[in-house]
Amino acid sequence: MNYRHAYHAGNFADVLKHTVLLALVEAMQAKPAPFCYIDTHAGSGDYPLEGFEAKKTGEHKDGIARLHPAEKVPPLLQRWRASILKGEGNEQGLKHYPGSPLQVTRLLRPGDSAQLCELHAEEATKLRELFRGNPQVHVHQRDGYEALKALLPPKEKRGLVLIDPPYEAQEAEYRLIEQALKSALLRWPTGVYAVWYPIKLRSQVQPFLRKLQHSGVKRILRAELLVHPDDSPLRLNGSGMVILNAPWNLDDTLREPLRVLASLLSQDRPAEWKLDWLLDEAGSQLNTPSPLPASRLPRPPGRR
């Protein structure tokens, strides 16, 4: 594997992913019962923004660096920004960008736990060192897809799985995700599964989303942010999060933050955001998984 997230940490795709991730963790913690967080592709967990990799690409400048000084952002973004800034920066800006494992583990309550999987030896070593001495966190140097077979269902019976692979071979990665989800849902049909995906060509994403619609899951929410038109395979034009067994009212929680992020993260043209249900609570298809203007976002019928 050649991918290293240090080159991309804190970019616009991370901002979307981690905003959604915070909303999911808060939804899990709305109930007092403990939950388990499982990360299939955890990376090293913490990324220096003044290091060689981040300086080479500068991607965080069009991501977290824009949110850091922004005023009058929605409460979810305020809480996320405050969490990011814990020990990571000063009034001049961020020094480090915490990855998904570090962001989530900072929020764990007594009784909650985290299972972090990373196959790459160097990244796994850094991850293990980062959480050394933390009894709530368990690091596994192994393939995350295979690990799900051993980790599910978690002893807590409630939990969240983040699947955030590098997509070095995009079509092959989608097949691996489909297989992993099929197996995971058999073991743990009530778990919440969040999958991050890149958007280069829209045609590359559509088959994957259509297959999810036939997964048997009755509540699937899609959130996307596009900073470039989705018609070029040569760059990352946007990204999305698709959540299976999405918590109640997650769409309401994310709607205003996504609108604000689209405004803050626009680049050479106005950014676009999308938030829609692929399946409603009755298992009925609400829409085909295709681009939708923000002004026409569908809502599940019969919502309270």
XYZ file of C-alpha atoms in Angstrom:
304
model
C 0.000 0.000 0.000
C 1.419 3.367 -1.067
C -1.259 5.611 0.428
C -0.272 7.813 3.378
C -2.986 9.951 4.909
C -0.415 12.436 6.228
C -0.440 14.040 2.758
C -4.193 14.639 2.944
C -4.973 15.120 6.646
C -7.366 17.952 7.372
C -8.470 18.428 3.769
C -12.065 19.165 2.750
C -12.874 15.448 2.648
C -11.664 15.011 6.228
C -13.807 17.944 7.316
C -16.934 16.292 5.916
C -16.027 12.863 7.264
C -15.241 14.042 10.764
C -18.267 16.326 11.006
C -20.484 13.343 10.215
C -18.449 11.164 12.572
C -18.987 13.537 15.493
C -22.728 13.589 14.804
C -22.735 9.789 14.839
C -20.789 9.539 18.100
C -23.107 12.054 19.753
C -26.104 10.050 18.548
C -24.611 6.874 20.028
C -23.961 8.660 23.312
C -27.497 10.043 23.522
C -28.280 6.787 25.322
C -26.489 5.859 28.557
C -25.605 2.320 27.448
C -21.949 1.965 26.355
C -21.005 1.622 22.706
C -18.068 0.283 20.714
C -16.287 2.208 17.954
C -14.584 0.097 15.280
C -12.256 1.657 12.691
C -11.241 -0.643 9.829
C -8.548 1.642 8.376
C -7.345 3.697 11.319
C -4.051 5.082 9.977
C -1.503 6.473 12.423
C -4.066 8.549 14.340
C -2.356 11.946 14.435
C -0.801 14.038 11.660
C 1.608 17.010 11.944
C 0.458 19.845 9.711
C 3.946 21.326 9.737
C 5.511 18.059 8.573
C 6.914 17.310 5.128
C 3.813 15.526 3.854
C 1.288 18.191 4.830
C 3.502 21.004 3.570
C 4.024 19.250 0.250
C 0.316 19.141 -0.600
C -1.077 21.956 1.554
C -4.489 20.308 1.343
C -5.435 21.270 4.893
C -5.361 24.929 3.833
C -8.559 24.335 1.850
C -10.026 22.245 4.648
C -9.663 22.589 8.406
C -7.684 25.828 8.074
C -10.784 27.523 6.672
C -13.014 26.329 9.477
C -10.551 27.206 12.238
C -11.112 31.016 12.100
C -14.735 30.938 10.896
C -17.338 32.755 12.973
C -21.011 31.942 13.551
C -20.881 28.272 12.637
C -23.597 25.801 13.746
C -23.255 24.187 17.186
C -22.127 20.824 15.757
C -19.241 22.516 13.942
C -18.418 24.535 17.057
C -18.139 21.358 19.109
C -16.101 19.623 16.432
C -13.707 22.546 16.104
C -13.250 22.685 19.879
C -12.483 18.975 19.920
C -9.933 19.339 17.111
C -8.183 22.190 18.913
C -7.628 20.238 22.136
C -3.876 20.284 22.484
C -3.393 20.534 18.734
C -2.829 24.220 18.092
C -2.913 27.788 19.286
C -4.336 31.112 18.219
C -2.173 31.048 15.084
C -3.656 27.761 13.913
C -3.401 24.011 14.119
C -0.102 22.230 14.612
C -1.515 18.700 14.300
C -4.651 17.218 12.810
C -6.098 14.302 14.800
C -7.333 11.395 12.713
C -10.610 9.567 13.223
C -9.315 7.288 16.028
C -8.018 10.164 18.127
C -11.097 12.296 17.564
C -13.438 9.512 18.658
C -11.397 8.232 21.600
C -11.292 11.725 23.098
C -15.069 11.471 23.384
C -15.320 7.998 24.916
C -17.170 7.690 28.214
C -16.377 5.133 30.894
C -17.617 1.832 29.504
C -17.216 2.819 25.849
C -14.448 1.158 23.850
C -12.564 1.418 20.553
C -11.172 -1.283 18.268
C -8.689 0.185 15.791
C -7.403 -1.792 12.804
C -4.435 -0.821 10.632
C -2.647 -3.225 8.297
C 0.419 -1.120 7.440
C 3.181 -1.905 9.939
C 4.629 1.604 10.297
C 1.222 3.221 10.707
C 0.101 0.538 13.158
C 3.220 1.078 15.271
C 2.484 4.808 15.515
C -1.137 4.077 16.340
C -0.206 1.634 19.091
C 2.222 4.138 20.604
C -0.396 6.888 20.493
C -2.791 4.845 22.627
C -0.290 3.088 24.844
C -1.716 2.786 28.353
C -5.315 3.492 27.327
C -7.378 0.477 28.458
C -10.403 1.543 26.409
C -8.526 1.342 23.108
C -7.344 -1.824 21.372
C -5.069 -1.642 18.307
C -4.935 -4.496 15.795
C -2.332 -4.725 13.037
C -4.486 -6.612 10.586
C -6.752 -6.254 7.596
C -9.778 -4.294 8.752
C -12.263 -6.146 6.592
C -11.138 -9.498 7.951
C -11.079 -8.107 11.493
C -14.808 -7.402 11.351
C -15.440 -11.140 11.292
C -13.739 -11.450 14.681
C -14.920 -8.195 16.260
C -18.640 -8.369 15.468
C -20.891 -8.281 17.299
C -19.125 -6.291 20.035
C -19.802 -7.141 23.655
C -21.480 -3.748 24.134
C -24.137 -4.758 21.546
C -24.278 -1.108 20.414
C -21.746 0.528 18.186
C -20.410 2.272 15.138
C -18.153 0.924 12.395
C -16.180 3.387 10.258
C -14.964 2.022 6.917
C -12.546 4.543 5.439
C -10.132 2.761 3.062
C -7.561 4.395 0.750
C -9.322 3.441 -2.538
C -6.030 2.917 -4.361
C -7.944 0.638 -6.756
C -11.415 2.121 -6.548
C -13.574 -0.573 -8.169
C -11.775 -3.340 -6.272
C -12.184 -1.415 -3.000
C -15.915 -1.081 -3.531
C -16.161 -4.848 -3.998
C -14.258 -5.413 -0.754
C -16.588 -3.032 1.089
C -19.674 -4.737 -0.326
C -18.395 -8.150 0.761
C -17.405 -6.875 4.210
C -20.782 -5.223 4.790
C -22.679 -8.307 3.668
C -20.751 -10.433 6.148
C -20.911 -7.826 8.928
C -24.669 -7.353 8.631
C -25.202 -11.075 9.047
C -23.224 -10.981 12.291
C -24.535 -7.662 13.547
C -27.614 -6.404 11.672
C -28.312 -3.577 14.145
C -24.875 -1.950 14.004
C -24.359 1.513 12.526
C -21.982 1.394 9.544
C -20.467 4.576 8.082
C -18.572 4.338 4.788
C -16.481 7.195 3.423
C -16.047 7.300 -0.356
C -14.213 9.597 -2.802
C -15.964 11.278 -5.700
C -14.007 11.694 -8.907
C -16.357 10.456 -11.614
C -19.972 10.154 -10.504
C -20.301 7.024 -12.626
C -17.761 5.261 -10.383
C -19.889 5.804 -7.275
C -23.368 4.990 -8.588
C -23.075 1.172 -8.826
C -21.843 0.987 -5.225
C -24.741 3.055 -3.882
C -27.257 1.033 -5.884
C -25.940 -2.192 -4.386
C -26.292 -0.757 -0.894
C -29.944 -0.093 -1.649
C -30.376 -3.856 -2.023
C -28.484 -4.716 1.166
C -31.646 -5.192 3.208
C -30.859 -2.216 5.458
C -33.925 -0.023 5.952
C -32.320 3.318 6.804
C -29.470 4.550 4.602
C -28.439 8.205 4.658
C -26.065 9.808 2.164
C -24.128 13.040 2.785
C -21.875 14.521 0.102
C -19.769 17.611 -0.440
C -18.461 18.551 -3.894
C -15.892 21.303 -4.377
C -15.342 20.546 -8.099
C -17.626 19.095 -10.800
C -17.824 15.314 -10.516
C -16.652 14.693 -14.076
C -12.866 14.261 -13.871
C -10.991 11.110 -12.784
C -7.764 13.067 -12.295
C -8.525 14.698 -8.948
C -10.641 14.382 -5.836
C -13.711 16.429 -6.677
C -15.677 15.637 -3.568
C -16.464 12.939 -1.072
C -19.373 11.317 0.657
C -20.443 9.406 3.709
C -23.123 6.757 3.456
C -24.533 5.559 6.773
C -26.359 2.251 7.122
C -28.811 2.019 10.036
C -28.483 5.776 10.391
C -29.649 7.150 13.766
C -32.959 8.979 13.982
C -32.826 12.657 12.995
C -29.236 12.439 11.729
C -30.357 14.274 8.600
C -31.717 17.142 10.699
C -28.449 17.274 12.642
C -26.319 17.479 9.489
C -28.374 19.740 7.231
C -27.214 23.155 8.455
C -23.569 22.105 9.050
C -23.358 20.814 5.470
C -24.769 24.049 4.106
C -22.202 26.062 6.061
C -19.332 23.760 5.065
C -20.251 24.174 1.402
C -19.959 27.929 1.844
C -16.669 27.778 3.757
C -14.934 25.175 1.598
C -15.781 26.438 -1.895
C -12.782 26.652 -4.201
C -12.929 27.694 -7.860
C -16.746 27.580 -7.890
C -19.533 27.324 -5.290
C -19.394 23.968 -3.540
C -22.422 21.661 -3.636
C -23.814 19.540 -0.830
C -26.268 16.693 -0.850
C -28.123 14.994 1.972
C -30.751 12.369 1.248
C -32.232 9.055 2.339
C -31.631 6.180 -0.055
C -34.093 4.035 1.882
C -36.690 5.105 4.409
C -37.617 3.366 7.652
C -40.087 1.105 5.812
C -37.431 -0.024 3.369
C -38.952 1.904 0.451
C -36.641 3.443 -2.122
C -36.989 7.200 -1.889
C -34.786 8.172 -4.800
C -32.170 6.824 -7.106
C -28.639 7.561 -5.840
C -27.994 10.433 -8.212
C -26.896 14.058 -7.826
C -29.585 16.286 -6.346
C -29.621 20.060 -5.963
C -29.668 21.138 -2.340
C -33.039 22.817 -2.804
C -34.683 19.498 -3.684
C -33.453 17.201 -0.958
C -36.045 14.484 -0.269
C -37.167 13.669 3.254
C -38.636 10.380 4.400
C -42.452 10.421 4.337
C -44.286 10.480 7.619
C -41.412 12.064 9.530
C -42.315 13.408 12.950
